[in-house]
């Protein structure tokens, strides 16, 4: 039995049975079998941000549920679980969101100069109208009360947690043959007003989701000459910060 059994009942805030129960929850945690490991790395390496390859057929409810379960299994600061998932299937709503994107995208385009602006204009940066499902993933900054374990010195950790949920969903989707495209070119308030999202809740991601038959074999922005993947070795430092101004 666990050593902390002796501590049981020493304070009113530590119920007698709790320590023994926690030990009962420890389960074996060795490495996965090679095939399973390869599947995990394959999902990570072949996941893509999808803008245009969506099929129109709707996703079955049980599949959407698995994606949401994957998202909901993400780590979160103080186990805050600050996320909500707003499923948007109606084309009228998606059209309003597309209009909000379109306006913000014109503003974004004007922020680039010369050739870069022309190149930006040629990029497709969303699949809001094409993908049959969108999920707006939000972060409720008030969930769990004003003092959250682990968030005491960094209030942004609630958003970091929500991003972990997004990534879980994105990887699970890859394994299911489902494409995901993250759209962030909006004024947050425009989307909040379309969906009735309260003030203290932040929008973390707008995800366009649908089956895909094909994916690019590298990031589309690299395929289209916008930006290449950086060499990993230039990003890994030993023991402290090193110069990397050339990136
Ligand atoms: C926070 C955040 C926000 C956005 C993105 C990603 C993330 C993490 N990405 C997708 C992004 O362009 C893409 O991930 C990179 O180009 C790398 O490509 P792969 O994801 O590896 O295919 C993205 N793509 C896009 O077309 N429109 C967008 O508004 C955004 N916004």
GROMACS .gro file of C-alpha atoms and ligand atoms in nm:
model
  278
    1UNK     CA    1   0.000   0.000   0.000
    2UNK     CA    2   0.121   0.356  -0.058
    3UNK     CA    3   0.343   0.526   0.196
    4UNK     CA    4   0.106   0.821   0.228
    5UNK     CA    5  -0.158   0.598   0.382
    6UNK     CA    6  -0.022   0.715   0.719
    7UNK     CA    7  -0.114   1.072   0.633
    8UNK     CA    8  -0.478   0.992   0.584
    9UNK     CA    9  -0.710   1.197   0.796
   10UNK     CA   10  -0.441   1.433   0.928
   11UNK     CA   11  -0.628   1.739   0.805
   12UNK     CA   12  -0.994   1.810   0.740
   13UNK     CA   13  -0.911   1.895   0.376
   14UNK     CA   14  -0.756   1.552   0.305
   15UNK     CA   15  -1.030   1.289   0.327
   16UNK     CA   16  -0.904   0.958   0.466
   17UNK     CA   17  -0.964   0.749   0.156
   18UNK     CA   18  -0.824   0.981  -0.110
   19UNK     CA   19  -0.452   0.881  -0.109
   20UNK     CA   20  -0.518   0.507  -0.143
   21UNK     CA   21  -0.757   0.575  -0.432
   22UNK     CA   22  -0.500   0.783  -0.620
   23UNK     CA   23  -0.249   0.495  -0.612
   24UNK     CA   24  -0.516   0.265  -0.755
   25UNK     CA   25  -0.522   0.486  -1.064
   26UNK     CA   26  -0.159   0.431  -1.162
   27UNK     CA   27  -0.149   0.216  -1.474
   28UNK     CA   28   0.133   0.081  -1.690
   29UNK     CA   29   0.285   0.342  -1.925
   30UNK     CA   30   0.555   0.186  -2.143
   31UNK     CA   31   0.633   0.288  -2.501
   32UNK     CA   32   0.377   0.202  -2.768
   33UNK     CA   33   0.437  -0.086  -3.007
   34UNK     CA   34   0.630   0.023  -3.316
   35UNK     CA   35   0.326   0.026  -3.544
   36UNK     CA   36   0.131   0.240  -3.298
   37UNK     CA   37   0.423   0.479  -3.260
   38UNK     CA   38   0.453   0.511  -3.635
   39UNK     CA   39   0.083   0.593  -3.658
   40UNK     CA   40   0.120   0.874  -3.406
   41UNK     CA   41   0.418   1.024  -3.590
   42UNK     CA   42   0.241   0.982  -3.922
   43UNK     CA   43  -0.056   1.183  -3.798
   44UNK     CA   44   0.179   1.455  -3.671
   45UNK     CA   45   0.391   1.470  -3.985
   46UNK     CA   46   0.111   1.453  -4.242
   47UNK     CA   47  -0.137   1.685  -4.067
   48UNK     CA   48  -0.204   1.986  -4.290
   49UNK     CA   49  -0.388   2.314  -4.272
   50UNK     CA   50  -0.662   2.271  -4.534
   51UNK     CA   51  -0.822   2.558  -4.724
   52UNK     CA   52  -0.966   2.413  -5.041
   53UNK     CA   53  -0.967   2.032  -5.054
   54UNK     CA   54  -1.286   1.980  -4.851
   55UNK     CA   55  -1.554   1.741  -4.975
   56UNK     CA   56  -1.910   1.865  -4.927
   57UNK     CA   57  -2.051   1.552  -4.760
   58UNK     CA   58  -2.140   1.599  -4.393
   59UNK     CA   59  -1.943   1.429  -4.120
   60UNK     CA   60  -2.126   1.160  -3.919
   61UNK     CA   61  -2.216   1.259  -3.563
   62UNK     CA   62  -2.010   0.979  -3.408
   63UNK     CA   63  -1.699   1.097  -3.592
   64UNK     CA   64  -1.753   1.458  -3.480
   65UNK     CA   65  -1.798   1.325  -3.128
   66UNK     CA   66  -1.460   1.145  -3.146
   67UNK     CA   67  -1.291   1.465  -3.259
   68UNK     CA   68  -1.449   1.656  -2.972
   69UNK     CA   69  -1.349   1.384  -2.723
   70UNK     CA   70  -0.991   1.414  -2.851
   71UNK     CA   71  -1.002   1.791  -2.802
   72UNK     CA   72  -1.154   1.751  -2.456
   73UNK     CA   73  -0.869   1.515  -2.356
   74UNK     CA   74  -0.616   1.798  -2.389
   75UNK     CA   75  -0.406   1.918  -2.099
   76UNK     CA   76  -0.522   2.240  -1.933
   77UNK     CA   77  -0.383   2.468  -1.667
   78UNK     CA   78  -0.515   2.363  -1.324
   79UNK     CA   79  -0.740   2.122  -1.519
   80UNK     CA   80  -0.939   2.436  -1.600
   81UNK     CA   81  -1.081   2.294  -1.928
   82UNK     CA   82  -1.159   2.648  -2.044
   83UNK     CA   83  -1.282   2.544  -2.387
   84UNK     CA   84  -1.622   2.535  -2.555
   85UNK     CA   85  -1.691   2.403  -2.901
   86UNK     CA   86  -1.952   2.589  -3.107
   87UNK     CA   87  -2.057   2.371  -3.401
   88UNK     CA   88  -2.166   2.577  -3.700
   89UNK     CA   89  -2.323   2.389  -3.989
   90UNK     CA   90  -2.578   2.636  -4.123
   91UNK     CA   91  -2.459   2.796  -4.445
   92UNK     CA   92  -2.621   3.132  -4.357
   93UNK     CA   93  -2.409   3.158  -4.044
   94UNK     CA   94  -2.096   3.048  -4.227
   95UNK     CA   95  -2.170   3.309  -4.494
   96UNK     CA   96  -2.179   3.585  -4.230
   97UNK     CA   97  -1.850   3.462  -4.089
   98UNK     CA   98  -1.702   3.454  -4.440
   99UNK     CA   99  -1.805   3.819  -4.486
  100UNK     CA  100  -1.623   3.904  -4.161
  101UNK     CA  101  -1.317   3.715  -4.290
  102UNK     CA  102  -1.334   3.891  -4.626
  103UNK     CA  103  -1.334   4.237  -4.472
  104UNK     CA  104  -1.044   4.154  -4.239
  105UNK     CA  105  -0.854   3.987  -4.522
  106UNK     CA  106  -0.867   4.306  -4.732
  107UNK     CA  107  -0.719   4.492  -4.436
  108UNK     CA  108  -0.454   4.220  -4.395
  109UNK     CA  109  -0.362   4.238  -4.762
  110UNK     CA  110  -0.299   4.613  -4.736
  111UNK     CA  111  -0.043   4.547  -4.459
  112UNK     CA  112   0.195   4.382  -4.706
  113UNK     CA  113   0.401   4.580  -4.960
  114UNK     CA  114   0.468   4.538  -5.332
  115UNK     CA  115   0.521   4.184  -5.464
  116UNK     CA  116   0.439   4.038  -5.127
  117UNK     CA  117   0.094   4.196  -5.142
  118UNK     CA  118   0.031   4.052  -5.487
  119UNK     CA  119   0.145   3.713  -5.364
  120UNK     CA  120  -0.082   3.741  -5.058
  121UNK     CA  121  -0.378   3.818  -5.281
  122UNK     CA  122  -0.327   3.492  -5.468
  123UNK     CA  123  -0.337   3.280  -5.150
  124UNK     CA  124  -0.655   3.109  -5.038
  125UNK     CA  125  -0.665   3.146  -4.662
  126UNK     CA  126  -0.995   2.990  -4.557
  127UNK     CA  127  -1.248   2.720  -4.636
  128UNK     CA  128  -1.543   2.866  -4.446
  129UNK     CA  129  -1.796   2.829  -4.726
  130UNK     CA  130  -1.659   2.505  -4.870
  131UNK     CA  131  -1.617   2.294  -4.555
  132UNK     CA  132  -1.949   2.146  -4.435
  133UNK     CA  133  -1.870   2.206  -4.067
  134UNK     CA  134  -1.702   2.484  -3.876
  135UNK     CA  135  -1.613   2.465  -3.509
  136UNK     CA  136  -1.545   2.783  -3.317
  137UNK     CA  137  -1.326   2.693  -3.019
  138UNK     CA  138  -1.342   2.941  -2.733
  139UNK     CA  139  -1.165   3.001  -2.403
  140UNK     CA  140  -1.375   3.096  -2.099
  141UNK     CA  141  -1.133   3.310  -1.897
  142UNK     CA  142  -1.354   3.289  -1.585
  143UNK     CA  143  -1.395   2.912  -1.567
  144UNK     CA  144  -1.275   2.762  -1.239
  145UNK     CA  145  -1.293   3.095  -1.052
  146UNK     CA  146  -1.057   3.389  -1.015
  147UNK     CA  147  -0.754   3.190  -0.890
  148UNK     CA  148  -0.661   2.888  -1.099
  149UNK     CA  149  -0.375   2.656  -1.009
  150UNK     CA  150  -0.085   2.718  -1.250
  151UNK     CA  151  -0.241   3.030  -1.398
  152UNK     CA  152  -0.160   3.250  -1.099
  153UNK     CA  153   0.144   3.409  -1.267
  154UNK     CA  154   0.055   3.378  -1.633
  155UNK     CA  155  -0.304   3.457  -1.730
  156UNK     CA  156  -0.239   3.348  -2.089
  157UNK     CA  157  -0.216   2.983  -1.984
  158UNK     CA  158  -0.593   2.945  -2.031
  159UNK     CA  159  -0.548   3.025  -2.400
  160UNK     CA  160  -0.244   2.796  -2.422
  161UNK     CA  161  -0.465   2.517  -2.283
  162UNK     CA  162  -0.731   2.580  -2.545
  163UNK     CA  163  -0.470   2.565  -2.821
  164UNK     CA  164  -0.373   2.219  -2.691
  165UNK     CA  165  -0.736   2.116  -2.746
  166UNK     CA  166  -0.723   2.251  -3.100
  167UNK     CA  167  -0.411   2.051  -3.178
  168UNK     CA  168  -0.559   1.730  -3.035
  169UNK     CA  169  -0.864   1.773  -3.257
  170UNK     CA  170  -0.646   1.849  -3.560
  171UNK     CA  171  -0.436   1.533  -3.516
  172UNK     CA  172  -0.737   1.310  -3.451
  173UNK     CA  173  -0.898   1.454  -3.764
  174UNK     CA  174  -0.592   1.359  -3.970
  175UNK     CA  175  -0.622   1.000  -3.851
  176UNK     CA  176  -0.993   1.002  -3.951
  177UNK     CA  177  -0.928   1.129  -4.306
  178UNK     CA  178  -1.075   1.465  -4.212
  179UNK     CA  179  -0.915   1.797  -4.304
  180UNK     CA  180  -0.899   2.098  -4.072
  181UNK     CA  181  -0.823   2.459  -4.163
  182UNK     CA  182  -0.763   2.723  -3.896
  183UNK     CA  183  -0.889   3.071  -3.982
  184UNK     CA  184  -0.778   3.365  -3.767
  185UNK     CA  185  -0.821   3.657  -4.006
  186UNK     CA  186  -1.117   3.826  -3.838
  187UNK     CA  187  -1.197   4.097  -3.590
  188UNK     CA  188  -1.283   3.884  -3.288
  189UNK     CA  189  -1.581   4.104  -3.202
  190UNK     CA  190  -1.738   4.043  -3.543
  191UNK     CA  191  -1.749   3.666  -3.481
  192UNK     CA  192  -1.853   3.713  -3.118
  193UNK     CA  193  -2.153   3.914  -3.225
  194UNK     CA  194  -2.256   3.659  -3.492
  195UNK     CA  195  -2.241   3.373  -3.239
  196UNK     CA  196  -2.353   3.563  -2.925
  197UNK     CA  197  -2.029   3.493  -2.737
  198UNK     CA  198  -1.998   3.681  -2.404
  199UNK     CA  199  -1.730   3.942  -2.340
  200UNK     CA  200  -1.509   3.736  -2.105
  201UNK     CA  201  -1.490   3.444  -2.351
  202UNK     CA  202  -1.211   3.457  -2.609
  203UNK     CA  203  -1.223   3.308  -2.955
  204UNK     CA  204  -0.917   3.090  -2.996
  205UNK     CA  205  -0.983   2.918  -3.327
  206UNK     CA  206  -1.225   2.902  -3.614
  207UNK     CA  207  -1.179   2.558  -3.768
  208UNK     CA  208  -1.315   2.459  -4.109
  209UNK     CA  209  -1.371   2.084  -4.113
  210UNK     CA  210  -1.460   1.826  -4.377
  211UNK     CA  211  -1.352   1.501  -4.537
  212UNK     CA  212  -1.050   1.530  -4.768
  213UNK     CA  213  -0.924   1.292  -5.035
  214UNK     CA  214  -0.594   1.474  -5.088
  215UNK     CA  215  -0.358   1.684  -4.882
  216UNK     CA  216  -0.043   1.873  -4.969
  217UNK     CA  217   0.274   1.685  -4.876
  218UNK     CA  218   0.417   1.999  -4.717
  219UNK     CA  219   0.264   2.322  -4.582
  220UNK     CA  220   0.068   2.496  -4.857
  221UNK     CA  221   0.245   2.824  -4.775
  222UNK     CA  222   0.575   2.650  -4.859
  223UNK     CA  223   0.430   2.495  -5.178
  224UNK     CA  224   0.318   2.843  -5.286
  225UNK     CA  225   0.652   3.011  -5.209
  226UNK     CA  226   0.536   3.219  -4.911
  227UNK     CA  227   0.768   3.074  -4.647
  228UNK     CA  228   0.977   2.759  -4.600
  229UNK     CA  229   1.008   2.535  -4.296
  230UNK     CA  230   1.301   2.648  -4.080
  231UNK     CA  231   1.583   2.400  -4.016
  232UNK     CA  232   1.521   2.241  -3.675
  233UNK     CA  233   1.891   2.256  -3.587
  234UNK     CA  234   1.879   2.637  -3.602
  235UNK     CA  235   1.598   2.639  -3.346
  236UNK     CA  236   1.753   2.413  -3.086
  237UNK     CA  237   1.981   2.585  -2.833
  238UNK     CA  238   2.195   2.431  -2.561
  239UNK     CA  239   2.190   2.578  -2.212
  240UNK     CA  240   2.075   2.928  -2.305
  241UNK     CA  241   1.962   3.166  -2.578
  242UNK     CA  242   2.173   3.184  -2.892
  243UNK     CA  243   2.170   3.424  -3.182
  244UNK     CA  244   1.905   3.347  -3.449
  245UNK     CA  245   1.835   3.692  -3.593
  246UNK     CA  246   1.860   3.572  -3.952
  247UNK     CA  247   1.523   3.390  -3.940
  248LIG     C1  248  -0.283   3.019  -3.464
  248LIG     C2  249  -0.293   2.983  -3.611
  248LIG     C3  250  -0.366   3.065  -3.695
  248LIG     C4  251  -0.375   3.035  -3.831
  248LIG     C5  252  -0.309   2.921  -3.882
  248LIG     C6  253  -0.237   2.837  -3.795
  248LIG     C7  254  -0.230   2.867  -3.661
  248LIG     C8  255  -0.152   2.773  -3.570
  248LIG     N1  256  -0.318   2.892  -4.016
  248LIG     C9  257  -0.251   2.773  -4.069
  248LIG    C10  258  -0.104   2.797  -4.099
  248LIG     O1  259  -0.091   2.879  -4.212
  248LIG    C11  260  -0.035   2.663  -4.121
  248LIG     O2  261  -0.045   2.588  -4.003
  248LIG    C12  262   0.110   2.676  -4.161
  248LIG     O3  263   0.122   2.740  -4.284
  248LIG    C13  264   0.181   2.540  -4.166
  248LIG     O4  265   0.110   2.453  -4.252
  248LIG     P1  266   0.054   2.313  -4.205
  248LIG     O5  267  -0.039   2.339  -4.089
  248LIG     O6  268   0.172   2.230  -4.160
  248LIG     O7  269  -0.015   2.255  -4.324
  248LIG    C14  270  -0.396   2.968  -4.098
  248LIG     N2  271  -0.411   2.938  -4.232
  248LIG    C15  272  -0.488   3.013  -4.311
  248LIG     O8  273  -0.499   2.984  -4.431
  248LIG     N3  274  -0.559   3.121  -4.262
  248LIG    C16  275  -0.548   3.157  -4.133
  248LIG     O9  276  -0.611   3.254  -4.092
  248LIG    C17  277  -0.464   3.081  -4.046
  248LIG     N4  278  -0.449   3.113  -3.916
   0.00000   0.00000   0.00000
